[in-house]
Amino acid sequence: MAREWQQTKLAEYVMPNEVYYQSIWAVRDFERMAGRLRELEAEDASRGDSVKEAAAPYLTGSDRDDRRKERMILEQRVEGIRRALMTIPREYRSYVISNIVMKNPGTTFPNRMWRIWKQRFLYQVAHNLLII
C-alpha cells in the first residue's frame, strides 16, 4: 500500500501524523459506521424506542446505555464527516473520496487542486471529530 502524504504547502492545515492517519481511517470507515447507525435506528424504530428512552424489556439498563452511547458516538462521527465533506467544492468531492477510500493515486484526475481540498477536508474531519 502506498504511503499517505500530507500537503505541507498549507501550513495551517498540517496535522501531526497520528491525527492525519486517524482522519484517513475515520473516512475509510464511514460506510461501516453509517450502516451500523442505520441498523441501530431501524432496530429502535421497530421496537418504538428512541435515543432518549429505550424500552425493550429484554435489554437491561446497562445494555440500553451501551446502545445509546454507541448510537450517539456513531451519529457524531458520521455527521462530523458529512459536515467536513460539505466544505469541499462539489467538483472535487469524488476525487478526494476516491483517493482516500479507494486509494486511487489521482494520476487520472484532471488537475492537482483536489490535493489541497483533501488536506482541508481531513483537517476538518479531525476538527469535527475532536481529535485535533
CSV table of N, CA, C and O in Angstrom, one decimal:
chain,number,residue,atom,x,y,z
A,1,MET,N,0.8,-1.2,0.0
A,1,MET,CA,0.0,0.0,0.0
A,1,MET,C,0.9,1.2,0.0
A,1,MET,O,1.9,1.3,0.7
A,2,ALA,N,0.5,2.2,-0.8
A,2,ALA,CA,1.3,3.5,-0.9
A,2,ALA,C,1.1,4.3,0.4
A,2,ALA,O,0.0,4.2,1.1
A,3,ARG,N,2.1,5.0,0.7
A,3,ARG,CA,2.1,5.8,1.9
A,3,ARG,C,1.3,7.1,1.7
A,3,ARG,O,1.3,7.6,0.6
A,4,GLU,N,0.5,7.5,2.6
A,4,GLU,CA,-0.3,8.8,2.5
A,4,GLU,C,0.7,9.9,2.9
A,4,GLU,O,1.4,9.8,3.8
A,5,TRP,N,0.5,11.0,2.1
A,5,TRP,CA,1.4,12.2,2.4
A,5,TRP,C,0.5,13.4,2.5
A,5,TRP,O,-0.5,13.6,1.8
A,6,GLN,N,0.8,14.2,3.6
A,6,GLN,CA,0.1,15.4,3.7
A,6,GLN,C,0.6,16.5,2.8
A,6,GLN,O,1.8,16.5,2.4
A,7,GLN,N,-0.3,17.4,2.4
A,7,GLN,CA,0.2,18.6,1.6
A,7,GLN,C,0.7,19.6,2.6
A,7,GLN,O,0.0,20.1,3.5
A,8,THR,N,2.0,19.9,2.6
A,8,THR,CA,2.6,20.7,3.5
A,8,THR,C,2.7,22.2,3.1
A,8,THR,O,3.1,23.1,3.9
A,9,LYS,N,2.2,22.5,1.9
A,9,LYS,CA,2.2,23.9,1.4
A,9,LYS,C,1.2,24.8,2.2
A,9,LYS,O,1.5,25.9,2.4
A,10,LEU,N,0.2,24.2,2.8
A,10,LEU,CA,-0.8,24.9,3.6
A,10,LEU,C,-0.5,24.6,5.0
A,10,LEU,O,-1.1,23.8,5.7
A,11,ALA,N,0.4,25.4,5.6
A,11,ALA,CA,0.9,25.1,7.0
A,11,ALA,C,-0.2,25.1,8.0
A,11,ALA,O,-0.2,24.3,9.0
A,12,GLU,N,-1.3,25.9,7.8
A,12,GLU,CA,-2.3,25.9,8.8
A,12,GLU,C,-3.2,24.6,8.8
A,12,GLU,O,-3.9,24.3,9.8
A,13,TYR,N,-3.0,23.8,7.8
A,13,TYR,CA,-3.8,22.5,7.7
A,13,TYR,C,-2.9,21.3,8.0
A,13,TYR,O,-3.4,20.2,7.9
A,14,VAL,N,-1.7,21.5,8.3
A,14,VAL,CA,-0.8,20.3,8.6
A,14,VAL,C,-1.0,19.9,10.0
A,14,VAL,O,-1.1,20.6,10.9
A,15,MET,N,-1.2,18.5,10.1
A,15,MET,CA,-1.5,17.9,11.4
A,15,MET,C,-0.4,17.0,11.8
A,15,MET,O,0.4,16.5,10.9
A,16,PRO,N,-0.4,16.6,13.1
A,16,PRO,CA,0.6,15.6,13.4
A,16,PRO,C,0.2,14.3,12.7
A,16,PRO,O,-1.0,14.1,12.4
A,17,ASN,N,1.2,13.5,12.3
A,17,ASN,CA,0.9,12.3,11.5
A,17,ASN,C,-0.2,11.4,12.2
A,17,ASN,O,-1.0,10.8,11.5
A,18,GLU,N,-0.1,11.3,13.5
A,18,GLU,CA,-1.1,10.4,14.2
A,18,GLU,C,-2.5,10.9,13.9
A,18,GLU,O,-3.4,10.1,13.7
A,19,VAL,N,-2.7,12.2,14.0
A,19,VAL,CA,-4.1,12.8,13.8
A,19,VAL,C,-4.5,12.6,12.3
A,19,VAL,O,-5.6,12.3,12.0
A,20,TYR,N,-3.5,12.9,11.4
A,20,TYR,CA,-3.8,12.7,10.0
A,20,TYR,C,-4.3,11.3,9.6
A,20,TYR,O,-5.3,11.1,9.0
A,21,TYR,N,-3.6,10.3,10.2
A,21,TYR,CA,-3.9,8.9,9.9
A,21,TYR,C,-5.3,8.6,10.6
A,21,TYR,O,-6.0,7.8,10.0
A,22,GLN,N,-5.5,9.1,11.7
A,22,GLN,CA,-6.8,8.8,12.3
A,22,GLN,C,-8.0,9.4,11.5
A,22,GLN,O,-9.0,8.8,11.3
A,23,SER,N,-7.7,10.6,10.9
A,23,SER,CA,-8.7,11.2,10.0
A,23,SER,C,-8.9,10.3,8.8
A,23,SER,O,-10.1,10.1,8.3
A,24,ILE,N,-7.8,9.8,8.2
A,24,ILE,CA,-7.9,9.0,7.0
A,24,ILE,C,-8.7,7.7,7.3
A,24,ILE,O,-9.7,7.4,6.6
A,25,TRP,N,-8.4,7.1,8.4
A,25,TRP,CA,-9.1,5.8,8.8
A,25,TRP,C,-10.6,6.1,9.2
A,25,TRP,O,-11.5,5.2,8.9
A,26,ALA,N,-10.9,7.2,9.7
A,26,ALA,CA,-12.3,7.5,10.0
A,26,ALA,C,-13.1,7.7,8.7
A,26,ALA,O,-14.2,7.2,8.6
A,27,VAL,N,-12.5,8.3,7.7
A,27,VAL,CA,-13.2,8.5,6.5
A,27,VAL,C,-13.3,7.1,5.8
A,27,VAL,O,-14.4,6.8,5.2
A,28,ARG,N,-12.3,6.3,5.8
A,28,ARG,CA,-12.4,4.9,5.2
A,28,ARG,C,-13.4,4.1,5.9
A,28,ARG,O,-14.0,3.2,5.3
A,29,ASP,N,-13.7,4.4,7.2
A,29,ASP,CA,-14.7,3.6,8.0
A,29,ASP,C,-16.1,4.2,7.9
A,29,ASP,O,-17.0,3.7,8.5
A,30,PHE,N,-16.2,5.2,7.2
A,30,PHE,CA,-17.5,6.0,7.1
A,30,PHE,C,-18.7,5.1,6.8
A,30,PHE,O,-19.7,5.1,7.4
A,31,GLU,N,-18.6,4.3,5.7
A,31,GLU,CA,-19.7,3.5,5.2
A,31,GLU,C,-20.1,2.4,6.3
A,31,GLU,O,-21.3,2.2,6.5
A,32,ARG,N,-19.1,1.8,7.0
A,32,ARG,CA,-19.5,0.9,8.0
A,32,ARG,C,-20.2,1.6,9.1
A,32,ARG,O,-21.2,1.1,9.6
A,33,MET,N,-19.7,2.7,9.5
A,33,MET,CA,-20.4,3.5,10.6
A,33,MET,C,-21.8,3.9,10.3
A,33,MET,O,-22.7,3.7,11.1
A,34,ALA,N,-21.9,4.4,9.1
A,34,ALA,CA,-23.3,4.8,8.6
A,34,ALA,C,-24.2,3.6,8.5
A,34,ALA,O,-25.4,3.7,8.9
A,35,GLY,N,-23.7,2.5,8.1
A,35,GLY,CA,-24.5,1.2,8.0
A,35,GLY,C,-24.9,0.8,9.4
A,35,GLY,O,-26.1,0.4,9.6
A,36,ARG,N,-24.0,0.8,10.4
A,36,ARG,CA,-24.3,0.4,11.7
A,36,ARG,C,-25.3,1.4,12.4
A,36,ARG,O,-26.2,0.9,13.1
A,37,LEU,N,-25.2,2.6,12.1
A,37,LEU,CA,-26.1,3.6,12.6
A,37,LEU,C,-27.5,3.4,12.0
A,37,LEU,O,-28.5,3.4,12.8
A,38,ARG,N,-27.6,3.0,10.7
A,38,ARG,CA,-28.9,2.7,10.1
A,38,ARG,C,-29.5,1.5,10.8
A,38,ARG,O,-30.7,1.4,11.1
A,39,GLU,N,-28.7,0.5,11.1
A,39,GLU,CA,-29.2,-0.7,11.8
A,39,GLU,C,-29.7,-0.4,13.2
A,39,GLU,O,-30.8,-0.9,13.5
A,40,LEU,N,-29.0,0.4,13.9
A,40,LEU,CA,-29.5,0.8,15.3
A,40,LEU,C,-30.8,1.6,15.2
A,40,LEU,O,-31.7,1.4,16.0
A,41,GLU,N,-30.9,2.5,14.2
A,41,GLU,CA,-32.1,3.3,14.1
A,41,GLU,C,-33.3,2.4,13.7
A,41,GLU,O,-34.4,2.6,14.2
A,42,ALA,N,-33.0,1.4,12.8
A,42,ALA,CA,-34.1,0.5,12.4
A,42,ALA,C,-34.6,-0.3,13.5
A,42,ALA,O,-35.8,-0.5,13.7
A,43,GLU,N,-33.6,-0.8,14.3
A,43,GLU,CA,-34.0,-1.7,15.5
A,43,GLU,C,-34.8,-0.8,16.5
A,43,GLU,O,-35.8,-1.3,17.0
A,44,ASP,N,-34.4,0.4,16.7
A,44,ASP,CA,-35.1,1.2,17.7
A,44,ASP,C,-36.5,1.6,17.1
A,44,ASP,O,-37.4,1.6,17.9
A,45,ALA,N,-36.6,1.9,15.8
A,45,ALA,CA,-37.9,2.2,15.2
A,45,ALA,C,-38.8,1.0,15.3
A,45,ALA,O,-40.0,1.2,15.5
A,46,SER,N,-38.3,-0.2,15.0
A,46,SER,CA,-39.2,-1.4,15.0
A,46,SER,C,-39.7,-1.7,16.5
A,46,SER,O,-40.7,-2.3,16.6
A,47,ARG,N,-38.9,-1.3,17.5
A,47,ARG,CA,-39.4,-1.5,18.8
A,47,ARG,C,-40.1,-0.3,19.4
A,47,ARG,O,-40.6,-0.3,20.5
A,48,GLY,N,-40.1,0.8,18.6
A,48,GLY,CA,-40.7,2.0,19.1
A,48,GLY,C,-39.9,2.8,20.1
A,48,GLY,O,-40.4,3.6,20.9
A,49,ASP,N,-38.5,2.5,20.1
A,49,ASP,CA,-37.6,3.1,21.0
A,49,ASP,C,-37.1,4.4,20.4
A,49,ASP,O,-37.2,4.7,19.3
A,50,SER,N,-36.6,5.3,21.3
A,50,SER,CA,-36.0,6.5,20.9
A,50,SER,C,-34.6,6.5,21.5
A,50,SER,O,-34.3,5.7,22.4
A,51,VAL,N,-33.8,7.4,21.1
A,51,VAL,CA,-32.4,7.6,21.7
A,51,VAL,C,-32.6,7.9,23.2
A,51,VAL,O,-31.8,7.5,24.0
A,52,LYS,N,-33.6,8.7,23.5
A,52,LYS,CA,-33.8,9.2,24.9
A,52,LYS,C,-34.2,8.1,25.8
A,52,LYS,O,-33.8,8.0,26.9
A,53,GLU,N,-35.1,7.2,25.3
A,53,GLU,CA,-35.6,6.1,26.1
A,53,GLU,C,-35.8,4.8,25.4
A,53,GLU,O,-36.7,4.7,24.6
A,54,ALA,N,-34.9,3.9,25.6
A,54,ALA,CA,-35.0,2.6,25.1
A,54,ALA,C,-35.8,1.7,26.0
A,54,ALA,O,-35.4,1.5,27.1
A,55,ALA,N,-37.0,1.2,25.5
A,55,ALA,CA,-37.9,0.5,26.4
A,55,ALA,C,-38.0,-1.0,26.2
A,55,ALA,O,-39.0,-1.6,26.5
A,56,ALA,N,-37.1,-1.6,25.5
A,56,ALA,CA,-37.1,-3.0,25.2
A,56,ALA,C,-37.0,-3.8,26.5
A,56,ALA,O,-36.1,-3.6,27.3
A,57,PRO,N,-37.9,-4.7,26.8
A,57,PRO,CA,-37.9,-5.4,28.1
A,57,PRO,C,-36.8,-6.4,28.2
A,57,PRO,O,-36.4,-6.7,29.3
A,58,TYR,N,-36.2,-6.8,27.1
A,58,TYR,CA,-35.1,-7.8,27.2
A,58,TYR,C,-33.7,-7.1,27.3
A,58,TYR,O,-32.7,-7.8,27.5
A,59,LEU,N,-33.7,-5.8,27.3
A,59,LEU,CA,-32.4,-5.1,27.5
A,59,LEU,C,-32.3,-4.6,28.9
A,59,LEU,O,-33.2,-4.0,29.4
A,60,THR,N,-31.2,-4.9,29.5
A,60,THR,CA,-31.0,-4.4,30.9
A,60,THR,C,-30.6,-2.9,30.8
A,60,THR,O,-30.3,-2.4,29.7
A,61,GLY,N,-30.6,-2.2,31.9
A,61,GLY,CA,-30.2,-0.8,31.9
A,61,GLY,C,-28.8,-0.6,31.3
A,61,GLY,O,-28.7,0.3,30.5
A,62,SER,N,-27.9,-1.5,31.6
A,62,SER,CA,-26.6,-1.3,31.0
A,62,SER,C,-26.5,-1.5,29.5
A,62,SER,O,-25.9,-0.9,28.8
A,63,ASP,N,-27.3,-2.5,29.0
A,63,ASP,CA,-27.4,-2.7,27.6
A,63,ASP,C,-28.0,-1.6,26.8
A,63,ASP,O,-27.6,-1.2,25.8
A,64,ARG,N,-29.1,-1.0,27.4
A,64,ARG,CA,-29.7,0.2,26.8
A,64,ARG,C,-28.7,1.3,26.8
A,64,ARG,O,-28.6,2.1,25.8
A,65,ASP,N,-28.0,1.5,27.9
A,65,ASP,CA,-27.0,2.6,27.9
A,65,ASP,C,-25.9,2.4,26.9
A,65,ASP,O,-25.5,3.3,26.2
A,66,ASP,N,-25.5,1.2,26.7
A,66,ASP,CA,-24.4,0.9,25.7
A,66,ASP,C,-24.9,1.2,24.3
A,66,ASP,O,-24.2,1.8,23.5
A,67,ARG,N,-26.1,0.7,24.0
A,67,ARG,CA,-26.7,1.0,22.7
A,67,ARG,C,-26.9,2.5,22.5
A,67,ARG,O,-26.6,3.0,21.4
A,68,ARG,N,-27.3,3.2,23.5
A,68,ARG,CA,-27.5,4.7,23.4
A,68,ARG,C,-26.1,5.4,23.1
A,68,ARG,O,-26.0,6.2,22.3
A,69,LYS,N,-25.1,4.9,23.9
A,69,LYS,CA,-23.8,5.5,23.7
A,69,LYS,C,-23.2,5.2,22.3
A,69,LYS,O,-22.7,6.1,21.7
A,70,GLU,N,-23.4,4.0,21.9
A,70,GLU,CA,-22.9,3.6,20.5
A,70,GLU,C,-23.6,4.4,19.5
A,70,GLU,O,-22.9,5.0,18.6
A,71,ARG,N,-24.9,4.6,19.6
A,71,ARG,CA,-25.6,5.4,18.6
A,71,ARG,C,-25.2,6.8,18.6
A,71,ARG,O,-25.0,7.5,17.6
A,72,MET,N,-25.1,7.4,19.8
A,72,MET,CA,-24.6,8.8,19.9
A,72,MET,C,-23.2,9.0,19.3
A,72,MET,O,-23.0,10.0,18.6
A,73,ILE,N,-22.3,8.1,19.6
A,73,ILE,CA,-21.0,8.2,19.1
A,73,ILE,C,-21.0,8.1,17.6
A,73,ILE,O,-20.3,8.9,16.9
A,74,LEU,N,-21.7,7.1,17.0
A,74,LEU,CA,-21.8,7.0,15.6
A,74,LEU,C,-22.4,8.2,14.9
A,74,LEU,O,-22.0,8.6,13.9
A,75,GLU,N,-23.5,8.7,15.5
A,75,GLU,CA,-24.1,9.9,15.0
A,75,GLU,C,-23.2,11.1,14.9
A,75,GLU,O,-23.1,11.8,13.9
A,76,GLN,N,-22.4,11.3,16.0
A,76,GLN,CA,-21.4,12.4,16.0
A,76,GLN,C,-20.3,12.2,14.9
A,76,GLN,O,-20.0,13.1,14.2
A,77,ARG,N,-19.8,11.0,14.8
A,77,ARG,CA,-18.8,10.7,13.8
A,77,ARG,C,-19.3,10.8,12.4
A,77,ARG,O,-18.6,11.4,11.5
A,78,VAL,N,-20.4,10.2,12.1
A,78,VAL,CA,-21.0,10.3,10.7
A,78,VAL,C,-21.3,11.7,10.4
A,78,VAL,O,-21.0,12.2,9.3
A,79,GLU,N,-21.9,12.4,11.2
A,79,GLU,CA,-22.3,13.8,11.0
A,79,GLU,C,-21.0,14.7,10.8
A,79,GLU,O,-21.0,15.6,10.0
A,80,GLY,N,-20.0,14.4,11.6
A,80,GLY,CA,-18.8,15.2,11.5
A,80,GLY,C,-18.1,15.0,10.2
A,80,GLY,O,-17.6,16.0,9.6
A,81,ILE,N,-18.1,13.8,9.7
A,81,ILE,CA,-17.5,13.5,8.3
A,81,ILE,C,-18.4,14.1,7.2
A,81,ILE,O,-17.9,14.7,6.3
A,82,ARG,N,-19.7,14.1,7.4
A,82,ARG,CA,-20.6,14.7,6.4
A,82,ARG,C,-20.4,16.2,6.3
A,82,ARG,O,-20.4,16.8,5.2
A,83,ARG,N,-20.3,16.8,7.5
A,83,ARG,CA,-20.1,18.3,7.5
A,83,ARG,C,-18.8,18.6,6.9
A,83,ARG,O,-18.7,19.6,6.1
A,84,ALA,N,-17.8,17.9,7.1
A,84,ALA,CA,-16.5,18.1,6.5
A,84,ALA,C,-16.5,18.0,5.0
A,84,ALA,O,-15.9,18.8,4.3
A,85,LEU,N,-17.3,17.0,4.5
A,85,LEU,CA,-17.4,16.7,3.1
A,85,LEU,C,-18.1,17.9,2.4
A,85,LEU,O,-17.8,18.2,1.3
A,86,MET,N,-19.0,18.5,3.1
A,86,MET,CA,-19.8,19.6,2.5
A,86,MET,C,-18.9,20.9,2.4
A,86,MET,O,-19.3,21.8,1.7
A,87,THR,N,-17.7,20.9,3.0
A,87,THR,CA,-16.8,22.1,2.8
A,87,THR,C,-16.0,22.0,1.6
A,87,THR,O,-15.4,23.0,1.2
A,88,ILE,N,-16.0,20.8,0.9
A,88,ILE,CA,-15.3,20.7,-0.4
A,88,ILE,C,-16.2,21.1,-1.5
A,88,ILE,O,-17.4,20.7,-1.5
A,89,PRO,N,-15.7,21.8,-2.5
A,89,PRO,CA,-16.5,22.1,-3.7
A,89,PRO,C,-16.9,20.8,-4.3
A,89,PRO,O,-16.2,19.8,-4.4
A,90,ARG,N,-18.2,20.8,-4.8
A,90,ARG,CA,-18.8,19.6,-5.4
A,90,ARG,C,-17.9,18.9,-6.4
A,90,ARG,O,-17.8,17.7,-6.5
A,91,GLU,N,-17.2,19.6,-7.3
A,91,GLU,CA,-16.5,19.0,-8.4
A,91,GLU,C,-15.2,18.3,-7.9
A,91,GLU,O,-14.7,17.4,-8.6
A,92,TYR,N,-14.8,18.5,-6.6
A,92,TYR,CA,-13.6,17.8,-6.1
A,92,TYR,C,-14.0,16.7,-5.1
A,92,TYR,O,-13.1,15.9,-4.7
A,93,ARG,N,-15.2,16.6,-4.7
A,93,ARG,CA,-15.6,15.6,-3.7
A,93,ARG,C,-15.3,14.2,-4.1
A,93,ARG,O,-14.7,13.4,-3.4
A,94,SER,N,-15.7,13.8,-5.3
A,94,SER,CA,-15.5,12.5,-5.8
A,94,SER,C,-14.0,12.1,-5.9
A,94,SER,O,-13.6,11.0,-5.6
A,95,TYR,N,-13.2,13.1,-6.3
A,95,TYR,CA,-11.7,12.8,-6.4
A,95,TYR,C,-11.1,12.6,-5.0
A,95,TYR,O,-10.3,11.7,-4.8
A,96,VAL,N,-11.5,13.4,-4.0
A,96,VAL,CA,-11.0,13.3,-2.7
A,96,VAL,C,-11.4,11.9,-2.1
A,96,VAL,O,-10.6,11.2,-1.5
A,97,ILE,N,-12.7,11.6,-2.2
A,97,ILE,CA,-13.2,10.3,-1.6
A,97,ILE,C,-12.5,9.2,-2.3
A,97,ILE,O,-12.1,8.2,-1.7
A,98,SER,N,-12.4,9.2,-3.6
A,98,SER,CA,-11.8,8.2,-4.4
A,98,SER,C,-10.4,7.9,-4.0
A,98,SER,O,-9.9,6.8,-3.8
A,99,ASN,N,-9.6,9.0,-3.7
A,99,ASN,CA,-8.3,8.9,-3.3
A,99,ASN,C,-8.2,8.3,-1.9
A,99,ASN,O,-7.3,7.4,-1.6
A,100,ILE,N,-9.0,8.7,-1.0
A,100,ILE,CA,-8.9,8.3,0.4
A,100,ILE,C,-9.5,6.8,0.5
A,100,ILE,O,-8.8,5.9,1.1
A,101,VAL,N,-10.7,6.6,0.1
A,101,VAL,CA,-11.4,5.3,0.3
A,101,VAL,C,-10.9,4.2,-0.7
A,101,VAL,O,-10.6,3.1,-0.3
A,102,MET,N,-10.8,4.6,-1.9
A,102,MET,CA,-10.4,3.6,-2.9
A,102,MET,C,-8.9,3.6,-3.2
A,102,MET,O,-8.4,2.7,-4.0
A,103,LYS,N,-8.2,4.4,-2.5
A,103,LYS,CA,-6.7,4.5,-2.6
A,103,LYS,C,-6.3,4.8,-4.1
A,103,LYS,O,-5.2,4.3,-4.5
A,104,ASN,N,-7.1,5.5,-4.8
A,104,ASN,CA,-6.8,5.9,-6.2
A,104,ASN,C,-5.7,6.9,-6.1
A,104,ASN,O,-5.8,8.0,-5.4
A,105,PRO,N,-4.6,6.7,-6.8
A,105,PRO,CA,-3.4,7.7,-6.7
A,105,PRO,C,-3.7,9.0,-7.3
A,105,PRO,O,-3.0,10.0,-7.0
A,106,GLY,N,-4.7,9.2,-8.1
A,106,GLY,CA,-5.1,10.5,-8.6
A,106,GLY,C,-4.4,10.9,-9.9
A,106,GLY,O,-4.5,12.1,-10.3
A,107,THR,N,-3.7,10.0,-10.5
A,107,THR,CA,-2.9,10.3,-11.7
A,107,THR,C,-3.8,10.6,-12.9
A,107,THR,O,-3.5,11.3,-13.8
A,108,THR,N,-5.1,10.1,-12.8
A,108,THR,CA,-6.0,10.4,-13.9
A,108,THR,C,-6.9,11.6,-13.6
A,108,THR,O,-7.8,11.9,-14.5
A,109,PHE,N,-6.8,12.2,-12.5
A,109,PHE,CA,-7.7,13.3,-12.1
A,109,PHE,C,-7.3,14.5,-13.0
A,109,PHE,O,-6.1,14.6,-13.4
A,110,PRO,N,-8.2,15.4,-13.4
A,110,PRO,CA,-7.9,16.5,-14.3
A,110,PRO,C,-6.9,17.5,-13.9
A,110,PRO,O,-6.2,18.1,-14.7
A,111,ASN,N,-6.8,17.7,-12.6
A,111,ASN,CA,-5.8,18.7,-12.1
A,111,ASN,C,-5.4,18.3,-10.7
A,111,ASN,O,-5.9,17.3,-10.1
A,112,ARG,N,-4.5,19.0,-10.1
A,112,ARG,CA,-4.0,18.7,-8.7
A,112,ARG,C,-4.7,19.4,-7.6
A,112,ARG,O,-4.3,19.3,-6.4
A,113,MET,N,-5.6,20.3,-7.9
A,113,MET,CA,-6.3,21.0,-6.9
A,113,MET,C,-7.0,20.2,-5.9
A,113,MET,O,-7.2,20.6,-4.7
A,114,TRP,N,-7.4,18.9,-6.2
A,114,TRP,CA,-8.1,18.0,-5.3
A,114,TRP,C,-7.2,17.8,-4.1
A,114,TRP,O,-7.7,17.5,-3.0
A,115,ARG,N,-5.9,17.8,-4.3
A,115,ARG,CA,-5.0,17.5,-3.1
A,115,ARG,C,-5.1,18.6,-2.0
A,115,ARG,O,-5.1,18.2,-0.8
A,116,ILE,N,-5.3,19.8,-2.4
A,116,ILE,CA,-5.4,20.9,-1.4
A,116,ILE,C,-6.8,20.6,-0.7
A,116,ILE,O,-6.8,20.8,0.5
A,117,TRP,N,-7.8,20.3,-1.4
A,117,TRP,CA,-9.1,20.1,-0.8
A,117,TRP,C,-9.1,18.8,0.1
A,117,TRP,O,-9.8,18.8,1.1
A,118,LYS,N,-8.3,17.8,-0.3
A,118,LYS,CA,-8.2,16.6,0.5
A,118,LYS,C,-7.6,17.0,1.9
A,118,LYS,O,-8.0,16.6,2.9
A,119,GLN,N,-6.5,17.8,1.9
A,119,GLN,CA,-5.9,18.3,3.1
A,119,GLN,C,-6.8,19.0,4.0
A,119,GLN,O,-6.9,18.8,5.2
A,120,ARG,N,-7.6,20.0,3.4
A,120,ARG,CA,-8.6,20.8,4.1
A,120,ARG,C,-9.7,19.9,4.7
A,120,ARG,O,-10.1,20.1,5.8
A,121,PHE,N,-10.1,18.9,3.9
A,121,PHE,CA,-11.2,18.0,4.3
A,121,PHE,C,-10.7,17.2,5.5
A,121,PHE,O,-11.4,17.1,6.5
A,122,LEU,N,-9.5,16.6,5.4
A,122,LEU,CA,-9.0,15.8,6.5
A,122,LEU,C,-8.8,16.6,7.8
A,122,LEU,O,-9.1,16.1,8.9
A,123,TYR,N,-8.4,17.8,7.6
A,123,TYR,CA,-8.2,18.7,8.8
A,123,TYR,C,-9.6,19.0,9.4
A,123,TYR,O,-9.7,18.9,10.6
A,124,GLN,N,-10.6,19.2,8.6
A,124,GLN,CA,-11.9,19.5,9.1
A,124,GLN,C,-12.5,18.2,9.7
A,124,GLN,O,-13.2,18.4,10.8
A,125,VAL,N,-12.2,17.1,9.2
A,125,VAL,CA,-12.7,15.8,9.8
A,125,VAL,C,-12.1,15.7,11.2
A,125,VAL,O,-12.8,15.4,12.2
A,126,ALA,N,-10.8,16.0,11.3
A,126,ALA,CA,-10.1,15.9,12.6
A,126,ALA,C,-10.7,16.9,13.6
A,126,ALA,O,-10.9,16.6,14.8
A,127,HIS,N,-11.0,18.1,13.1
A,127,HIS,CA,-11.6,19.1,14.0
A,127,HIS,C,-13.0,18.7,14.4
A,127,HIS,O,-13.4,18.8,15.6
A,128,ASN,N,-13.8,18.2,13.5
A,128,ASN,CA,-15.2,17.8,13.8
A,128,ASN,C,-15.3,16.6,14.7
A,128,ASN,O,-16.2,16.5,15.5
A,129,LEU,N,-14.3,15.7,14.6
A,129,LEU,CA,-14.3,14.5,15.5
A,129,LEU,C,-13.5,14.7,16.8
A,129,LEU,O,-13.3,13.8,17.5
A,130,LEU,N,-13.1,16.0,17.0
A,130,LEU,CA,-12.4,16.4,18.2
A,130,LEU,C,-11.1,15.6,18.4
A,130,LEU,O,-10.8,15.3,19.6
A,131,ILE,N,-10.4,15.3,17.4
A,131,ILE,CA,-9.1,14.7,17.5
A,131,ILE,C,-7.9,15.6,17.3
A,131,ILE,O,-6.8,15.3,17.3
A,132,ILE,N,-8.2,16.9,17.0
A,132,ILE,CA,-7.2,17.9,16.9
A,132,ILE,C,-7.6,19.1,17.8
A,132,ILE,O,-8.7,19.3,18.1
